[in-house]
Amino acid sequence: MPTLFDPIQLGAIHASNRIVMAPMTRGRATRDFIPTSLMVEYYRQRACAGLIISEGTGISREGLGWPYAPGIWNKEQVEAWKPVNQAVHAEGGKIICQLWHMGRTVHPSFHPEPISASDTTAPRWAHTYNGKQPYAPARALPIQEIPRLLKDYAQAAKNAMDAGFDGVQIHAANGYLIDEFLRDNCNFRTDEYGGSIENRIRLLVEVTQAVNKAIGADRTSVRLSPNELIQGVHDSNPEALFVAAAQALSKEKINFLEVREPRPGENNFIMADLTDDDLHAPIAPAMRKNFKGHFIINGSYNGQSAQQVMKNNEADAVAFGRPYISNPDLVAKIKNNIPFTPDDANTWFTQGEEGYSNY
């Protein structure tokens, strides 16, 4: 079986190893959602990864509601991403842009009308420029606006390629817009985008098709998070739902599917109020069997457990999130069995170099 340190061809993207840097929101862009020089250095330092998946990057003003997060919908943002991608490429790395629409978790202080699959309100609190604020009710996206949404995704993908990314990832996980359409506890639609599993995966498939058409399936990937209750989003029959999603994405011939599946005992800030009892049994194994393409798993692995994943043929590569915050040399540390440097959660979303580019 291949190891973490063997190369892999992910569609049009040749990765030098199978250690992937997972997308992580870090809050170092400007208030106009424009990448900064600090981000150039941060991503350059981590180019040892076989592939970097960028932090969530807004596809539109409507879809972005996180302080100091970057976007990819206008010329200024495209131009500011170019030095980031050039720096990664100069170090021999590859990087793709995660396309993000936050759905009902966009606070009105960012955009006056958050949208979702149905008229619902996200639980807990939104991060805003004025501290944590309660979420506001979202409006159900009218069916006549879906073509406009698909166009936003397609244009964002084109912009990402213009900015020098090697491809894109459609963020369909973590309780954001596409995930809100997928799950039956927040999708109460009675049209062709609600009700049955086939209907609830329709938006995911249509977004994937729109992005494939814009830049090619060999540069398009998708992220899903099947087994957790996250940001108030869950499903009554997740295995059937996500196996169907994996089968549908397989038909679209995307270059890989990344599955984020927390494991019992994991310390995840998004799940701060939850326990292991809130996790469903692992669904990734069934998804892997039903996805005829490269399969990447993400579950807070360390070097040893990730290598065991490869030995067991549970995935074609392993994505690491938090370890990459404080270990820009993660590949070397795993290869040489060097302990990971711990990160400081207090600096995850601050705007300076501390806890970002100074590890």
PDB file of C-alpha atoms in Angstrom, residues 15-154:
ATOM      1  CA  ALA A  15       0.912  16.145  -5.011  1.00  0.00           C
ATOM      2  CA  SER A  16       4.401  15.218  -3.803  1.00  0.00           C
ATOM      3  CA  ASN A  17       3.037  13.424  -0.723  1.00  0.00           C
ATOM      4  CA  ARG A  18      -0.283  12.382   0.810  1.00  0.00           C
ATOM      5  CA  ILE A  19      -0.264  14.770   3.758  1.00  0.00           C
ATOM      6  CA  VAL A  20      -2.888  17.428   3.075  1.00  0.00           C
ATOM      7  CA  MET A  21      -3.260  20.718   4.906  1.00  0.00           C
ATOM      8  CA  ALA A  22      -6.941  21.025   5.766  1.00  0.00           C
ATOM      9  CA  PRO A  23      -8.865  24.304   5.425  1.00  0.00           C
ATOM     10  CA  MET A  24      -8.792  26.427   8.585  1.00  0.00           C
ATOM     11  CA  THR A  25     -10.273  29.859   9.195  1.00  0.00           C
ATOM     12  CA  ARG A  26      -7.488  32.097  10.582  1.00  0.00           C
ATOM     13  CA  GLY A  27      -8.793  35.687  10.257  1.00  0.00           C
ATOM     14  CA  ARG A  28      -5.795  37.490   8.754  1.00  0.00           C
ATOM     15  CA  ALA A  29      -7.392  39.182   5.724  1.00  0.00           C
ATOM     16  CA  THR A  30      -8.635  42.786   5.729  1.00  0.00           C
ATOM     17  CA  ARG A  31     -12.129  44.015   6.567  1.00  0.00           C
ATOM     18  CA  ASP A  32     -12.673  44.161   2.804  1.00  0.00           C
ATOM     19  CA  PHE A  33     -11.914  40.401   2.698  1.00  0.00           C
ATOM     20  CA  ILE A  34      -8.618  40.940   0.838  1.00  0.00           C
ATOM     21  CA  PRO A  35      -5.649  38.598   1.526  1.00  0.00           C
ATOM     22  CA  THR A  36      -2.589  40.183   3.158  1.00  0.00           C
ATOM     23  CA  SER A  37       1.184  39.793   3.027  1.00  0.00           C
ATOM     24  CA  LEU A  38       1.000  37.950   6.349  1.00  0.00           C
ATOM     25  CA  MET A  39      -0.997  35.248   4.574  1.00  0.00           C
ATOM     26  CA  VAL A  40       1.689  34.955   1.889  1.00  0.00           C
ATOM     27  CA  GLU A  41       4.236  33.958   4.513  1.00  0.00           C
ATOM     28  CA  TYR A  42       1.859  31.660   6.394  1.00  0.00           C
ATOM     29  CA  TYR A  43       1.016  29.570   3.348  1.00  0.00           C
ATOM     30  CA  ARG A  44       4.593  29.623   2.049  1.00  0.00           C
ATOM     31  CA  GLN A  45       5.823  28.122   5.337  1.00  0.00           C
ATOM     32  CA  ARG A  46       3.396  25.207   4.979  1.00  0.00           C
ATOM     33  CA  ALA A  47       4.097  24.349   1.335  1.00  0.00           C
ATOM     34  CA  CYS A  48       5.677  21.052   2.432  1.00  0.00           C
ATOM     35  CA  ALA A  49       2.149  19.608   2.395  1.00  0.00           C
ATOM     36  CA  GLY A  50       1.401  17.520  -0.656  1.00  0.00           C
ATOM     37  CA  LEU A  51      -1.609  19.804  -1.084  1.00  0.00           C
ATOM     38  CA  ILE A  52      -2.854  22.859   0.792  1.00  0.00           C
ATOM     39  CA  ILE A  53      -6.602  23.473   0.950  1.00  0.00           C
ATOM     40  CA  SER A  54      -7.001  27.174   1.651  1.00  0.00           C
ATOM     41  CA  GLU A  55      -9.075  28.572   4.460  1.00  0.00           C
ATOM     42  CA  GLY A  56     -12.745  29.061   3.635  1.00  0.00           C
ATOM     43  CA  THR A  57     -12.933  31.799   0.996  1.00  0.00           C
ATOM     44  CA  GLY A  58     -16.185  33.621   0.344  1.00  0.00           C
ATOM     45  CA  ILE A  59     -17.759  33.197  -3.095  1.00  0.00           C
ATOM     46  CA  SER A  60     -19.841  36.359  -2.680  1.00  0.00           C
ATOM     47  CA  ARG A  61     -20.595  39.204  -0.323  1.00  0.00           C
ATOM     48  CA  GLU A  62     -23.806  37.381   0.599  1.00  0.00           C
ATOM     49  CA  GLY A  63     -21.946  34.217   1.533  1.00  0.00           C
ATOM     50  CA  LEU A  64     -19.199  35.505   3.839  1.00  0.00           C
ATOM     51  CA  GLY A  65     -19.793  36.337   7.483  1.00  0.00           C
ATOM     52  CA  TRP A  66     -16.540  35.778   9.364  1.00  0.00           C
ATOM     53  CA  PRO A  67     -14.342  38.658  10.565  1.00  0.00           C
ATOM     54  CA  TYR A  68     -11.175  39.160   8.510  1.00  0.00           C
ATOM     55  CA  ALA A  69     -11.824  36.127   6.293  1.00  0.00           C
ATOM     56  CA  PRO A  70     -10.813  36.342   2.600  1.00  0.00           C
ATOM     57  CA  GLY A  71     -13.041  36.386  -0.463  1.00  0.00           C
ATOM     58  CA  ILE A  72     -12.614  35.516  -4.132  1.00  0.00           C
ATOM     59  CA  TRP A  73     -15.465  37.444  -5.775  1.00  0.00           C
ATOM     60  CA  ASN A  74     -13.748  40.636  -6.947  1.00  0.00           C
ATOM     61  CA  LYS A  75     -10.615  41.755  -8.781  1.00  0.00           C
ATOM     62  CA  GLU A  76      -8.836  43.104  -5.691  1.00  0.00           C
ATOM     63  CA  GLN A  77      -9.193  39.779  -3.922  1.00  0.00           C
ATOM     64  CA  VAL A  78      -7.990  37.852  -6.977  1.00  0.00           C
ATOM     65  CA  GLU A  79      -4.905  40.056  -7.278  1.00  0.00           C
ATOM     66  CA  ALA A  80      -4.123  39.708  -3.560  1.00  0.00           C
ATOM     67  CA  TRP A  81      -4.302  35.898  -3.712  1.00  0.00           C
ATOM     68  CA  LYS A  82      -1.708  35.782  -6.505  1.00  0.00           C
ATOM     69  CA  PRO A  83       1.353  36.343  -4.253  1.00  0.00           C
ATOM     70  CA  VAL A  84       0.083  33.634  -1.881  1.00  0.00           C
ATOM     71  CA  ASN A  85      -0.137  31.061  -4.652  1.00  0.00           C
ATOM     72  CA  GLN A  86       3.148  32.143  -6.201  1.00  0.00           C
ATOM     73  CA  ALA A  87       4.886  31.697  -2.843  1.00  0.00           C
ATOM     74  CA  VAL A  88       3.481  28.179  -2.401  1.00  0.00           C
ATOM     75  CA  HIS A  89       4.467  27.214  -5.945  1.00  0.00           C
ATOM     76  CA  ALA A  90       7.972  28.638  -5.475  1.00  0.00           C
ATOM     77  CA  GLU A  91       8.419  26.196  -2.597  1.00  0.00           C
ATOM     78  CA  GLY A  92       7.222  23.296  -4.752  1.00  0.00           C
ATOM     79  CA  GLY A  93       3.759  23.084  -3.189  1.00  0.00           C
ATOM     80  CA  LYS A  94       0.217  22.943  -4.535  1.00  0.00           C
ATOM     81  CA  ILE A  95      -2.769  24.883  -3.239  1.00  0.00           C
ATOM     82  CA  ILE A  96      -6.506  24.911  -3.950  1.00  0.00           C
ATOM     83  CA  CYS A  97      -9.164  27.434  -2.900  1.00  0.00           C
ATOM     84  CA  GLN A  98     -12.011  26.343  -0.652  1.00  0.00           C
ATOM     85  CA  LEU A  99     -15.220  27.949  -1.955  1.00  0.00           C
ATOM     86  CA  TRP A 100     -17.363  29.010   1.002  1.00  0.00           C
ATOM     87  CA  HIS A 101     -20.969  30.140   1.360  1.00  0.00           C
ATOM     88  CA  MET A 102     -21.876  30.315   5.035  1.00  0.00           C
ATOM     89  CA  GLY A 103     -25.650  30.249   4.554  1.00  0.00           C
ATOM     90  CA  ARG A 104     -27.631  30.981   7.703  1.00  0.00           C
ATOM     91  CA  THR A 105     -24.445  31.584   9.754  1.00  0.00           C
ATOM     92  CA  VAL A 106     -23.870  34.931   8.009  1.00  0.00           C
ATOM     93  CA  HIS A 107     -24.779  37.564  10.589  1.00  0.00           C
ATOM     94  CA  PRO A 108     -26.793  40.580   9.323  1.00  0.00           C
ATOM     95  CA  SER A 109     -23.891  42.860  10.282  1.00  0.00           C
ATOM     96  CA  PHE A 110     -22.096  41.304   7.299  1.00  0.00           C
ATOM     97  CA  HIS A 111     -25.061  40.944   4.947  1.00  0.00           C
ATOM     98  CA  PRO A 112     -28.636  42.013   5.700  1.00  0.00           C
ATOM     99  CA  GLU A 113     -30.371  38.834   4.469  1.00  0.00           C
ATOM    100  CA  PRO A 114     -28.767  35.500   5.367  1.00  0.00           C
ATOM    101  CA  ILE A 115     -30.085  32.623   3.279  1.00  0.00           C
ATOM    102  CA  SER A 116     -30.632  28.942   3.954  1.00  0.00           C
ATOM    103  CA  ALA A 117     -32.567  25.963   2.667  1.00  0.00           C
ATOM    104  CA  SER A 118     -35.551  26.952   4.830  1.00  0.00           C
ATOM    105  CA  ASP A 119     -36.638  29.693   7.208  1.00  0.00           C
ATOM    106  CA  THR A 120     -34.443  28.688  10.149  1.00  0.00           C
ATOM    107  CA  THR A 121     -32.018  30.255  12.612  1.00  0.00           C
ATOM    108  CA  ALA A 122     -28.591  28.887  13.504  1.00  0.00           C
ATOM    109  CA  PRO A 123     -28.040  28.153  17.215  1.00  0.00           C
ATOM    110  CA  ARG A 124     -25.472  29.781  19.483  1.00  0.00           C
ATOM    111  CA  TRP A 125     -23.514  32.848  18.412  1.00  0.00           C
ATOM    112  CA  ALA A 126     -21.970  34.456  15.362  1.00  0.00           C
ATOM    113  CA  HIS A 127     -18.436  35.884  15.388  1.00  0.00           C
ATOM    114  CA  THR A 128     -18.723  39.554  14.375  1.00  0.00           C
ATOM    115  CA  TYR A 129     -16.585  42.686  14.461  1.00  0.00           C
ATOM    116  CA  ASN A 130     -18.535  43.619  17.594  1.00  0.00           C
ATOM    117  CA  GLY A 131     -17.977  40.343  19.406  1.00  0.00           C
ATOM    118  CA  LYS A 132     -20.321  37.381  19.591  1.00  0.00           C
ATOM    119  CA  GLN A 133     -23.899  38.116  18.518  1.00  0.00           C
ATOM    120  CA  PRO A 134     -26.969  35.861  18.260  1.00  0.00           C
ATOM    121  CA  TYR A 135     -27.750  34.636  14.770  1.00  0.00           C
ATOM    122  CA  ALA A 136     -30.701  36.111  12.917  1.00  0.00           C
ATOM    123  CA  PRO A 137     -33.440  34.190  11.092  1.00  0.00           C
ATOM    124  CA  ALA A 138     -32.460  33.213   7.559  1.00  0.00           C
ATOM    125  CA  ARG A 139     -34.820  33.351   4.606  1.00  0.00           C
ATOM    126  CA  ALA A 140     -35.434  30.265   2.513  1.00  0.00           C
ATOM    127  CA  LEU A 141     -33.627  30.655  -0.804  1.00  0.00           C
ATOM    128  CA  PRO A 142     -36.329  30.934  -3.490  1.00  0.00           C
ATOM    129  CA  ILE A 143     -35.997  28.394  -6.254  1.00  0.00           C
ATOM    130  CA  GLN A 144     -35.734  31.170  -8.855  1.00  0.00           C
ATOM    131  CA  GLU A 145     -32.545  32.417  -7.132  1.00  0.00           C
ATOM    132  CA  ILE A 146     -30.709  29.090  -7.355  1.00  0.00           C
ATOM    133  CA  PRO A 147     -29.350  29.820 -10.878  1.00  0.00           C
ATOM    134  CA  ARG A 148     -27.835  32.999  -9.463  1.00  0.00           C
ATOM    135  CA  LEU A 149     -26.204  31.007  -6.652  1.00  0.00           C
ATOM    136  CA  LEU A 150     -24.780  28.488  -9.134  1.00  0.00           C
ATOM    137  CA  LYS A 151     -23.381  31.362 -11.164  1.00  0.00           C
ATOM    138  CA  ASP A 152     -21.680  32.740  -8.026  1.00  0.00           C
ATOM    139  CA  TYR A 153     -19.961  29.401  -7.417  1.00  0.00           C
ATOM    140  CA  ALA A 154     -18.863  29.082 -11.048  1.00  0.00           C
TER     141      ALA A 154
END
